[in-house]
Coordinates of C-alpha atoms and ligand atoms in Angstrom, one line a residue:
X1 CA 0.0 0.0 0.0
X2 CA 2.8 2.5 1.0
X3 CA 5.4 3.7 -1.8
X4 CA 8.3 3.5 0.1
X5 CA 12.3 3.4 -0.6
X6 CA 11.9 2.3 -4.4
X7 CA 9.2 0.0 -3.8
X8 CA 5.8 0.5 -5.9
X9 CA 2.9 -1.9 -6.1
X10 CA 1.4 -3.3 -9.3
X11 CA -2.0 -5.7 -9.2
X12 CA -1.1 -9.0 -9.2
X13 CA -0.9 -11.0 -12.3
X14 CA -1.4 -14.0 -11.6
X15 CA -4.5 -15.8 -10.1
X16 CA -4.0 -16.5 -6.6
X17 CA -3.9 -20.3 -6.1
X18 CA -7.2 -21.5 -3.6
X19 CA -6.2 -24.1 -2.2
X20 CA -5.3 -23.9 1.8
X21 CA -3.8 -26.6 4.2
X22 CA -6.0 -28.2 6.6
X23 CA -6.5 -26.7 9.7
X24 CA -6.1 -28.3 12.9
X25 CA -2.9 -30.3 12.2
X26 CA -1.0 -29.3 15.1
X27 CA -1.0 -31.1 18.4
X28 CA 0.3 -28.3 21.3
X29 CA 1.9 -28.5 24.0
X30 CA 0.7 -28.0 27.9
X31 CA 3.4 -25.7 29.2
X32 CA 1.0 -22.7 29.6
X33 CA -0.3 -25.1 32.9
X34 CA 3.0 -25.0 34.2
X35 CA 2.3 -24.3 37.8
X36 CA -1.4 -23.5 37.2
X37 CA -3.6 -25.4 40.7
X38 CA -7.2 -26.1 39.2
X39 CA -8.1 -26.2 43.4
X40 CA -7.8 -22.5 42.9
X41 CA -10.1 -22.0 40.3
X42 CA -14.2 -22.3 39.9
X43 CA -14.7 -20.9 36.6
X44 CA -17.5 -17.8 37.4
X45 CA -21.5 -18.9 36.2
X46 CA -22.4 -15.5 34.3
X47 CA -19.3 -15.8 32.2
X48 CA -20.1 -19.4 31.5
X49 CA -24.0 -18.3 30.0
X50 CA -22.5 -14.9 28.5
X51 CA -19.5 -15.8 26.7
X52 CA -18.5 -19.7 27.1
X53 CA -21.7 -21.6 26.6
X54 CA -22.2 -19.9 22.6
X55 CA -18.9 -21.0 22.1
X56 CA -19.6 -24.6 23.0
X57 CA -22.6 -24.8 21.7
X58 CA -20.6 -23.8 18.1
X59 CA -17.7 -26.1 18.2
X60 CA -18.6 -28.9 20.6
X61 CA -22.1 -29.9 21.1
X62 CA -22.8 -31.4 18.2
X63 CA -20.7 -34.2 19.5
X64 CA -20.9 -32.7 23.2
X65 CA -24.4 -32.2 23.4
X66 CA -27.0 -33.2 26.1
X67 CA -27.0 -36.9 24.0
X68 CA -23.2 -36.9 23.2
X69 CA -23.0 -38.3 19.6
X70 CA -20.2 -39.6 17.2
X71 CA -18.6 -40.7 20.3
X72 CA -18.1 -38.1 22.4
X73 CA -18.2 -39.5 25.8
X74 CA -20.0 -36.7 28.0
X75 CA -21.6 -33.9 27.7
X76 CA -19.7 -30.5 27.9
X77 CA -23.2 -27.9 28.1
X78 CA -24.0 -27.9 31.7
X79 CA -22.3 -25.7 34.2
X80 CA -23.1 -27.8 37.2
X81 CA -21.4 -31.1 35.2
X82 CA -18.4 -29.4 34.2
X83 CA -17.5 -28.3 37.9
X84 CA -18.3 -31.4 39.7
X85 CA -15.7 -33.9 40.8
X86 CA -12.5 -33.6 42.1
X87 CA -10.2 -30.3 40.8
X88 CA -7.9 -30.9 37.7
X89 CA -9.8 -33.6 37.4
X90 CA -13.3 -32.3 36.6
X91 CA -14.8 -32.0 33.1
X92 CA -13.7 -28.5 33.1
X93 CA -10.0 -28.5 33.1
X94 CA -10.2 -31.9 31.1
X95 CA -11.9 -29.5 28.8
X96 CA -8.9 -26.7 28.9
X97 CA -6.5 -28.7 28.2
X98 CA -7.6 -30.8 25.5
X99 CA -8.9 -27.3 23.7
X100 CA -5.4 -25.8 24.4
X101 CA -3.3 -29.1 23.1
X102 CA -5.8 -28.7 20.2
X103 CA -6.5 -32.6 20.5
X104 CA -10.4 -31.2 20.6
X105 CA -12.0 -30.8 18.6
X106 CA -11.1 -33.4 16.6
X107 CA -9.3 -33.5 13.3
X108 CA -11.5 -32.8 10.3
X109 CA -13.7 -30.8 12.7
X110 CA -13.3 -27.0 12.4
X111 CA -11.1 -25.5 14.9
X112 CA -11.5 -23.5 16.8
X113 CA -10.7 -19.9 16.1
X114 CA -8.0 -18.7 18.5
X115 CA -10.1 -15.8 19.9
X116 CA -12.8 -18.5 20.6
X117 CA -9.6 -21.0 22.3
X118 CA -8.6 -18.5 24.4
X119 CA -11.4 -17.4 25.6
X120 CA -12.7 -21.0 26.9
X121 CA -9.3 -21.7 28.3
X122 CA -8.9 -18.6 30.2
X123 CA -12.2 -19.0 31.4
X124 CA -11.9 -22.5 32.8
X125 CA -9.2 -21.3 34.5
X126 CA -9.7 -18.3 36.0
X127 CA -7.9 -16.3 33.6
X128 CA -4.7 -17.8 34.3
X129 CA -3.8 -19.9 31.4
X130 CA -3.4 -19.0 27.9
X131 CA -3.2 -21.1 25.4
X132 CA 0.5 -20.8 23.0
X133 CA -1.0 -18.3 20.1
X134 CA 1.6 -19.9 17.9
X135 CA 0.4 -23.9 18.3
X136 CA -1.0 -25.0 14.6
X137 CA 1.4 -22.2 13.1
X138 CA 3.8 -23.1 10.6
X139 CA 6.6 -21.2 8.9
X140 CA 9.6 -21.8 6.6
X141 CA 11.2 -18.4 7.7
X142 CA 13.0 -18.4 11.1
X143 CA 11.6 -16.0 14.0
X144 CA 13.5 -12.6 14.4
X145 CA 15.1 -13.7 18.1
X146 CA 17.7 -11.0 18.1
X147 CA 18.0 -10.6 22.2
X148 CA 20.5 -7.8 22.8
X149 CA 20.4 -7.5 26.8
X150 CA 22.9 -4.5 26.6
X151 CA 20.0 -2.6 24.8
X152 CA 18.1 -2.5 28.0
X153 CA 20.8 -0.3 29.8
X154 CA 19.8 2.1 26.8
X155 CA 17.8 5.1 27.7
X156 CA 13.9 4.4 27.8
X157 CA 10.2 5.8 27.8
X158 CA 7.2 3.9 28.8
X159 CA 4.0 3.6 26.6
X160 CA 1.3 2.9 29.1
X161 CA -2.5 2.0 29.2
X162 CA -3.2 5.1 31.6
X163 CA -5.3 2.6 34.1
X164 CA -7.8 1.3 32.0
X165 CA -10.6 -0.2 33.6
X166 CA -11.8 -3.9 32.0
X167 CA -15.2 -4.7 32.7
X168 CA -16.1 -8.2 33.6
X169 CA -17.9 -8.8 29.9
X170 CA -14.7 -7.4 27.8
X171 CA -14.7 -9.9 25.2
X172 CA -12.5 -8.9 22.3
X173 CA -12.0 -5.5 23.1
X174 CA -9.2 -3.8 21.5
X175 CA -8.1 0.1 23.1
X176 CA -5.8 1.9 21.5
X177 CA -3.8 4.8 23.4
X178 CA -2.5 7.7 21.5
X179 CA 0.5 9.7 22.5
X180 CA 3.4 11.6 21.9
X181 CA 7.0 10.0 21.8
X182 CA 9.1 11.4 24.6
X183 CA 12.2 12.2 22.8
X184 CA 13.7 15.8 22.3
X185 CA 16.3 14.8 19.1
X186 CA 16.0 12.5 16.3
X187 CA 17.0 8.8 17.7
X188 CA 17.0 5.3 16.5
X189 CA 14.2 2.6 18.5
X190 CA 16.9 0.2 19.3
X191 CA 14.8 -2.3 21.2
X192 CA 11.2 -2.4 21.8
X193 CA 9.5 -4.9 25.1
X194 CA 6.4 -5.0 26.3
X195 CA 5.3 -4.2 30.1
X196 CA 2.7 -6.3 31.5
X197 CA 0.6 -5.7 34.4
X198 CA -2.6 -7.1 34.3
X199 CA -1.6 -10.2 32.1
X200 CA -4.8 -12.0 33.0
X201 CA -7.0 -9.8 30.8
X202 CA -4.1 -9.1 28.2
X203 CA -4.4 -10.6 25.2
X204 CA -2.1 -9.5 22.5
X205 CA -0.2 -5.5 22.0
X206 CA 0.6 -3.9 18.9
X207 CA 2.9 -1.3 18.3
X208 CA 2.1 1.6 15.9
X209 CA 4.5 4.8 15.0
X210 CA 2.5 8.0 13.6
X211 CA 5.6 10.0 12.1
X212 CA 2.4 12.6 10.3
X213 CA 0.9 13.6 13.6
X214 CA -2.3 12.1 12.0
X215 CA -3.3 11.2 15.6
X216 CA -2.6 14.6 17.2
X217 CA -6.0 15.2 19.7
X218 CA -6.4 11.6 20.3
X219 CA -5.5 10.0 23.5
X220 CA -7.8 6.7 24.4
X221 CA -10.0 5.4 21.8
X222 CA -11.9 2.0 20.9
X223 CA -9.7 0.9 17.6
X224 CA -12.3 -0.4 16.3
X225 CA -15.3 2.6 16.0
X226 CA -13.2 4.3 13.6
X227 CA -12.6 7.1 16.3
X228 CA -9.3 7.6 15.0
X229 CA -10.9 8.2 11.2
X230 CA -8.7 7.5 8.7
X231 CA -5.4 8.0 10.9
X232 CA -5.4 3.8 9.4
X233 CA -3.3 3.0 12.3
X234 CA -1.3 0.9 10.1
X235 CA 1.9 1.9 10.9
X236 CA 2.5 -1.7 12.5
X237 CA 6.1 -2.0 14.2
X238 CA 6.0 -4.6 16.4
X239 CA 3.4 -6.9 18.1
X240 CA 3.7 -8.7 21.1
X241 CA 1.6 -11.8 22.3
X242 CA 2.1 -14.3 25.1
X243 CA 5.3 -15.6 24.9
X244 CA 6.7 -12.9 22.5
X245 CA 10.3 -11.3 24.0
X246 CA 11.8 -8.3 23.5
X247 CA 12.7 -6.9 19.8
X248 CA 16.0 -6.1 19.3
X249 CA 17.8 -4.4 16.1
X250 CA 21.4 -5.8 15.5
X251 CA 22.6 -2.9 13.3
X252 CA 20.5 0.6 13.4
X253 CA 16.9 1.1 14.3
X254 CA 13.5 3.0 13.3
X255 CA 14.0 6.7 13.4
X256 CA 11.9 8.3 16.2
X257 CA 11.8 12.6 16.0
X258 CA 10.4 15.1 18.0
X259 CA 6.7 15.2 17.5
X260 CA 5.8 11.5 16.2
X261 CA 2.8 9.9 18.1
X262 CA 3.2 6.5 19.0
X263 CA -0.6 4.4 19.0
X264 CA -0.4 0.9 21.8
X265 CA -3.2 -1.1 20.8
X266 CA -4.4 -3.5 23.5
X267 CA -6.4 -6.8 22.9
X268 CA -8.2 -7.5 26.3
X269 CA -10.2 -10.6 27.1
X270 CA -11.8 -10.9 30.5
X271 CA -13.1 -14.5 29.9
X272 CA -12.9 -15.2 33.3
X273 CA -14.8 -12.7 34.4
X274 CA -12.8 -10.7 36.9
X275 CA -13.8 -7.6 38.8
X276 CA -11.9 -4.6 39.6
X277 CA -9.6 -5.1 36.8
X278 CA -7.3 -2.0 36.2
X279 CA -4.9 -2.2 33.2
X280 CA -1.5 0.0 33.2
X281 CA 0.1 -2.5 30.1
X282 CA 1.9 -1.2 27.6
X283 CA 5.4 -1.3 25.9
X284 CA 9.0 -0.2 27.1
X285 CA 10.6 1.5 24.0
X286 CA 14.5 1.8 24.6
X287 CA 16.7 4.1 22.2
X288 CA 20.2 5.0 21.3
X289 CA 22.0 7.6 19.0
X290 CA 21.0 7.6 15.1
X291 CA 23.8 5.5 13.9
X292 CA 24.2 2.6 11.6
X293 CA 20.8 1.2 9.3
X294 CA 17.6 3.3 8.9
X295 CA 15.6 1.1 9.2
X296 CA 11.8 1.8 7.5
X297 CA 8.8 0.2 7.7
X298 CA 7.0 -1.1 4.3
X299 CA 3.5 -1.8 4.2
X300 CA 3.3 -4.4 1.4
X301 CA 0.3 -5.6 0.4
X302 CA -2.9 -5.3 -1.7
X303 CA -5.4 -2.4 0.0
X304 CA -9.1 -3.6 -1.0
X305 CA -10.5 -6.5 -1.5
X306 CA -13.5 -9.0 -0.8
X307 CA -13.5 -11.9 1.8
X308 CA -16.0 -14.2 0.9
X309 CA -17.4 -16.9 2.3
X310 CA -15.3 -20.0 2.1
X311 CA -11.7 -20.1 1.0
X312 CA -10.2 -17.8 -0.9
X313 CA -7.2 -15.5 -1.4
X314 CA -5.8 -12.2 -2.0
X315 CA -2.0 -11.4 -3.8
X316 CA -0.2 -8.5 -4.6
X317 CA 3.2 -6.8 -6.3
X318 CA 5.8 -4.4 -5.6
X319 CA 7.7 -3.4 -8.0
X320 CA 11.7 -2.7 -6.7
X321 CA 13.4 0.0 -8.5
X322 CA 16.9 0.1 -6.7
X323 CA 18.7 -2.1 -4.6
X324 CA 17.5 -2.2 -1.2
X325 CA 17.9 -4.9 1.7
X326 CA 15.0 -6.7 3.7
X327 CA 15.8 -7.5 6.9
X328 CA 12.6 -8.7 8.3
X329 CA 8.5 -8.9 7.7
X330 CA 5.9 -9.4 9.9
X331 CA 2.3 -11.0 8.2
X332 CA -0.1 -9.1 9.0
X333 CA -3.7 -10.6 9.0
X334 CA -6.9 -10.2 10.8
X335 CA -8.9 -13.3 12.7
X336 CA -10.0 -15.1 9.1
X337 CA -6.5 -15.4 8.1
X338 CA -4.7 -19.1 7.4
X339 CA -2.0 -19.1 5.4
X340 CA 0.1 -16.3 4.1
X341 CA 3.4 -15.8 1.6
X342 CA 5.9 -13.7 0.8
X343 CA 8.6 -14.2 -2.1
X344 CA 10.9 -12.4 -4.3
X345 CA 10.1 -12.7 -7.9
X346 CA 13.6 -11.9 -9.7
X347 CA 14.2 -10.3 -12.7
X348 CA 15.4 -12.9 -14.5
X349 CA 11.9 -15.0 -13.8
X350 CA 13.3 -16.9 -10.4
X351 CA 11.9 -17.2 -7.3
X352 CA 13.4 -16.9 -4.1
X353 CA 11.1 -17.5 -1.0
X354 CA 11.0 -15.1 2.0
X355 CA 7.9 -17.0 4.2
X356 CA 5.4 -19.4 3.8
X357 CA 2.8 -19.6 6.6
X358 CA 0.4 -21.8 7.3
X359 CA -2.0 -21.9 10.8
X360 CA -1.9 -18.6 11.0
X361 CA -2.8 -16.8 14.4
X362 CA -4.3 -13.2 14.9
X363 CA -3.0 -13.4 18.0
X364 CA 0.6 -14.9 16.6
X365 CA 2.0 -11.9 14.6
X366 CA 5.7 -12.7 14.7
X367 CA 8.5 -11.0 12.8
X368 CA 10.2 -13.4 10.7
X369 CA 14.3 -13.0 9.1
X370 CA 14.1 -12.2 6.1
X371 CA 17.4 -10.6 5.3
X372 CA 17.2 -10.8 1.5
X373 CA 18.6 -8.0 -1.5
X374 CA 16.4 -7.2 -4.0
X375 CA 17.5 -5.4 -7.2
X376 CA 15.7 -3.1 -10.2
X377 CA 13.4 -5.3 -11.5
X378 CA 12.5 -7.6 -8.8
X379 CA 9.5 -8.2 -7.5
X380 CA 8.2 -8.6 -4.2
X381 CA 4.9 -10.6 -3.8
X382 CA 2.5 -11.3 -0.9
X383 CA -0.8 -13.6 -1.2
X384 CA -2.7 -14.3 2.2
X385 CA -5.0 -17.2 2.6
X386 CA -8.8 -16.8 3.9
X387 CA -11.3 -19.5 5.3
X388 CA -14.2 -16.9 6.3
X389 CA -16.7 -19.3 8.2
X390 CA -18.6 -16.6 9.6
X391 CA -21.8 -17.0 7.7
X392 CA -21.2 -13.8 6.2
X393 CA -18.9 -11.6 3.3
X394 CA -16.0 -9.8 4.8
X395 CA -14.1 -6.6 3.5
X396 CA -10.9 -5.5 3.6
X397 CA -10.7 -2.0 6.4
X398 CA -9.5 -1.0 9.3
X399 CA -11.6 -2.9 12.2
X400 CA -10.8 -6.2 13.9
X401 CA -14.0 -7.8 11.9
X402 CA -12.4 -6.4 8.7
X403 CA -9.5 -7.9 6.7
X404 CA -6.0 -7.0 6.3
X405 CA -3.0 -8.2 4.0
X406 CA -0.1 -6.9 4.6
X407 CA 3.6 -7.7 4.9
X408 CA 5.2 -5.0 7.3
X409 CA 9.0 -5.1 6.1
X410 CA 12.1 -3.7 7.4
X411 CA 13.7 -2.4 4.2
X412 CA 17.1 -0.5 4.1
X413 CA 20.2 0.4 2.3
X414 CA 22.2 -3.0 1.3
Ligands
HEC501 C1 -16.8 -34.3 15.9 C2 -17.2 -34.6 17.3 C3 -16.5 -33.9 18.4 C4 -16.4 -32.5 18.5 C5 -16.9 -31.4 17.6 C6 -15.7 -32.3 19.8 N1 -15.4 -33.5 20.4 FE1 -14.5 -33.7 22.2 N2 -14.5 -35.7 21.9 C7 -15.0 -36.4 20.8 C8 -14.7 -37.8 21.0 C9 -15.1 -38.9 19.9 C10 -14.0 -38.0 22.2 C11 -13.5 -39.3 22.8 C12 -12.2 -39.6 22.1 C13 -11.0 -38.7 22.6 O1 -10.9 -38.6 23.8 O2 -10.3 -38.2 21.8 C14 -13.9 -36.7 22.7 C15 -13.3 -36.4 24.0 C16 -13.2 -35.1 24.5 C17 -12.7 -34.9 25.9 C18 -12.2 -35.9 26.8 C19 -13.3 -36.3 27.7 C20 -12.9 -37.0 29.0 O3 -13.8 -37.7 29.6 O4 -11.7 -36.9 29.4 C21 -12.9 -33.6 26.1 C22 -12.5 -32.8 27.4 C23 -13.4 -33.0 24.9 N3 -13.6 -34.0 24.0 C24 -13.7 -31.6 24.7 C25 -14.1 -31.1 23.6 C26 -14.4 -29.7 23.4 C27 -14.1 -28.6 24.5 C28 -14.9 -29.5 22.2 C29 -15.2 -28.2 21.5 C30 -14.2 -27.1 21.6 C31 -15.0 -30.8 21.5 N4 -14.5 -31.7 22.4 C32 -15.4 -31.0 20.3 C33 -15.7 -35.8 19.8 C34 -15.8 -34.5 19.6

C-alpha cells in the first residue's frame, strides 16, 4: 500500500492459487499449565452463560451435546457437570487442556478460532492460562530472536494503558492509546518490550508509530469505531503476544523525532470474568544515537478487496526500482486469516522464498528474518490465505472484523 524506498505496487498478475492446508494439524503443547492449581479456580456462572456456553454450543455440542454423539463421551453444556468432581480432574480443566493441546476438537472438525480457544481456556481457568498463540502455526522463515540484553541499559520511555478499567464482559475489546514519543532529538528505536501488568485480561499488543501527527488530539479510543478516522493506524512495528520477548535491532533502528505519536493497541479478554480489573500494560521503547541502518517500515500488500465466504485469497506486487535490503517482515492478517506468503520474484523470472505460513494466528504476529537484497526489477509478492466461516462476506478495512493483507518489512540500504 505504502510507496516507500523504491518500492511501488502493481495488481497481481497471476490468479492467486485457492487451495489452503487443513487446519487443525498441530498437536500443542501443555506448558501454559506450568504451575497452574485447578483447586484454585471455579470458573464464574455469568461468564459461563454470557460468553462460554455460545462458544460450546458452536464447536462442541454437536458431539458434546446433552445426548453426546459420534462418540463423544459426555456432555460439555451444563455448568453444574463441568464443575463437579475432584479439581484438575473435573470436566472442566479436562476441557482446557484438550482445547489448548488442540487434540479437541477433533481433526477434520473446524477449529477453533484462536479468539474462541482462548477465551474457553482462560475461562476454565480463572484467567490464568493461555493457550501458545503460535500452536498450529507453521513457517519456513525463522523468528526474528535477536536478544540484545545491553540494549536495556539504553535510555527508555514507557507507553502505558493510563489505568484502563476492564469490565467483567470485555470480550475482544481492542483500546488503542494515543501519545506523543518522549524524545527531544531525532533517535534510532533500538529495542522495543512490552510491560505487562494485568496479564490476565491481556491478550495481544501492537505497536504503531505515527511519524504525520495524524493522531494529534487523540488520547484513548476504541480501535475499532473508527474514532481515530482514517489516521489507518497501520503503521505496524511490532506486536507482542504471550510468549513474545523483547525486539531487538542488531545494526540501526527505526527513526523516532520530536513530535511523532506513538498508537499501543491493547487486545483485552476478560473471559474469566474478573472484577476490579485496572490495566497499566503497555510497551518499554528503549533508544540509542542515530547510527548505523535506517531502518523503515513497508506496508506491502494489496489495499481492498472482498473476503467471501469459504476459502479464498488475495495477492499483490511491488515493483523494486533500486537495490535495497529486507531484513525482516511481519504478516499481517486479521482473525480469518490461514496461510500467508511472501517471495521475491527476480528479474530474470526466479523465485526466491521469504515466508510461507500456514496456521496462521491473529494473535501470533511474529516478525520473521528475512534478510534478502532485492535489485531493479525484482518483485516482491505477498498472497494471504482466507477461510471466512462466519456466515457472512467480509471486507478489507480497518476494524478487527475487517480484513488485512499486509507484509510489514524492514527495508534498508544494502
Ligand atoms: C466431531 C465430534 C467432536 C467434537 C466437535 C468435539 N469433540 Fe471432544 N470428543 C469427541 C470424541 C469422539 C471424544 C473421545 C475420544 C477422545 O478422547 O479423543 C472426545 C473427547 C473429549 C474430551 C475428553 C473427555 C474425557 O472424559 O476426558 C474432552 C475434554 C473434549 N472432547 C472436549 C471437547 C471440546 C471442548 C470441544 C469443542 C471445543 C470438543 N470436544 C469437540 C468428539 C468431539
Amino acid at each position: 500500500m505504502l510507496l516507500l524506498l523504491g518500492l511501488t505496487l502493481l495488481a497481481c498478475g497471476d490468479p492467486c492459487p485457492q487451495e489452503l492446508a487443513p487446519a487443525n494439524d498441530a498437536v500443542g503443547d501443555t506448558r501454559p499449565f506450568d504451575g497452574y492449581d485447578p483447586a484454585s479456580c471455579a470458573p464464574d456462572e455469568a461468564a459461563w452463560a454470557d460468553h462460554i456456553a455460545p462458544i460450546v454450543d458452536a464447536g462442541c455440542a454437536s458431539c458434546h451435546g446433552p445426548e453426546p454423539a459420534f462418540g463423544a463421551p459426555n456432555d460439555l453444556t451444563d455448568y453444574a457437570a463441568l464443575l463437579d468432581g475432584e479439581p484438575g480432574n473435573r470436566l472442566v480443566d479436562r476441557m482446557a487442556r484438550r482445547t489448548a493441546m488442540q487434540t479437541m476438537p477433533p481433526p477434520n472438525s473446524p477449529a477453533l478460532g484462536h479468539d474462541a480457544l482462548d477465551a474457553l481456556v482462560g475461562w476454565a481457568t480463572c484467567g490464568q492460562v493461555h493457550p501458545d498463540p503460535t500452536v498450529g502455526l507453521r513457517a519456513d522463515a525463522a523468528v526474528w530472536d535477536a536478544d540484545i540484553p545491553e540494549h536495556a541499559a539504553l535510555p527508555a520511555f514507557d507507553l502505558t494503558a493510563p489505568g484502563y478499567a476492564v469490565s467483567p464482559d470485555t470480550i475482544d475489546h481492542y483500546q488503542c492509546f494515543a501519545m506523543d514519543i518522549p524524545v527531544d532529538e531525532p533517535r534510532f528505536i533500538k529495542r522495543m518490550q512490552v510491560t505487562l501488568d494485568d496479564a490476565r485480561v491481556l491478550h495481544h499488543v501492537v505497536l504503531h508509530l505515527d511519524h504525520s501527527g495524524a493522531t494529534q488530539g487523540l488520547d484513548a479510543f476504541d480501535c475499532d469505531t473508527g474514532d481515530a478516522g482514517d489516521t489507518g493506524v497501520t503503521g505496524q512495528v511490532w506486536a507482542w503476544a504471550p510468549g513474545t520477548g523483547a525486539f531487538d535491532f542488531e545494526d540501526g533502528g527505526l527513526l523516532i523525532e520530536p513530535g511523532d505519536r506513538a498508537v499501543v493497541e491493547i487486545h483485552y479478554n476478560n473471559a474469566a470474568g474478573l472484577t476490579g480489573v485496572i490495566d497499566h500494560s503497555g510497551v518499554r521503547v528503549f533508544h540509542g544515537p542515530v547510527e548505523e541502518t535506517e531502518w523503515t517500515l513497508a506496508a506491502l500488500g494489496p489495499a481492498e478487496f472482498d473476503v467471501p465466504q469459504g476459502d479464498s485469497a488475495v495477492c499483490d506486487s511491488s515493483e523494486v526500482f533500486a537495490l535495497r535490503r529486507l531484513l525482516a517482515g511481519m504478516p499481517h492478517m486479521h482473525e480469518l486469516g490461514a496461510e500467508f506468503q511472501a517471495w521475491v520474484e527476480r528479474a530474470d523470472g526466479s523465485r526466491e522464498d521469504l515466508v510461507n505460513l500456514t496456521g496462521w494466528s491473529f494473535e501470533a504476529q511474529l516478525v520473521y528474518r528475512f534478510d534478502a537484497l532485492v535489485d531493479a526489477g525484482d518483485h516482491i509478492r505477498t498472497r494471504c490465505g482466507y477461510r471466512n466461516e462466519t456466515g457472512a462476506d467480509a471486507h478489507s478495512g480497518n476494524r478487527t472484523q475487517d480484513e488485512m493483507c499486509f507484509d510489514f518489512v524492514f527495508v534498508g540500504p544494502p
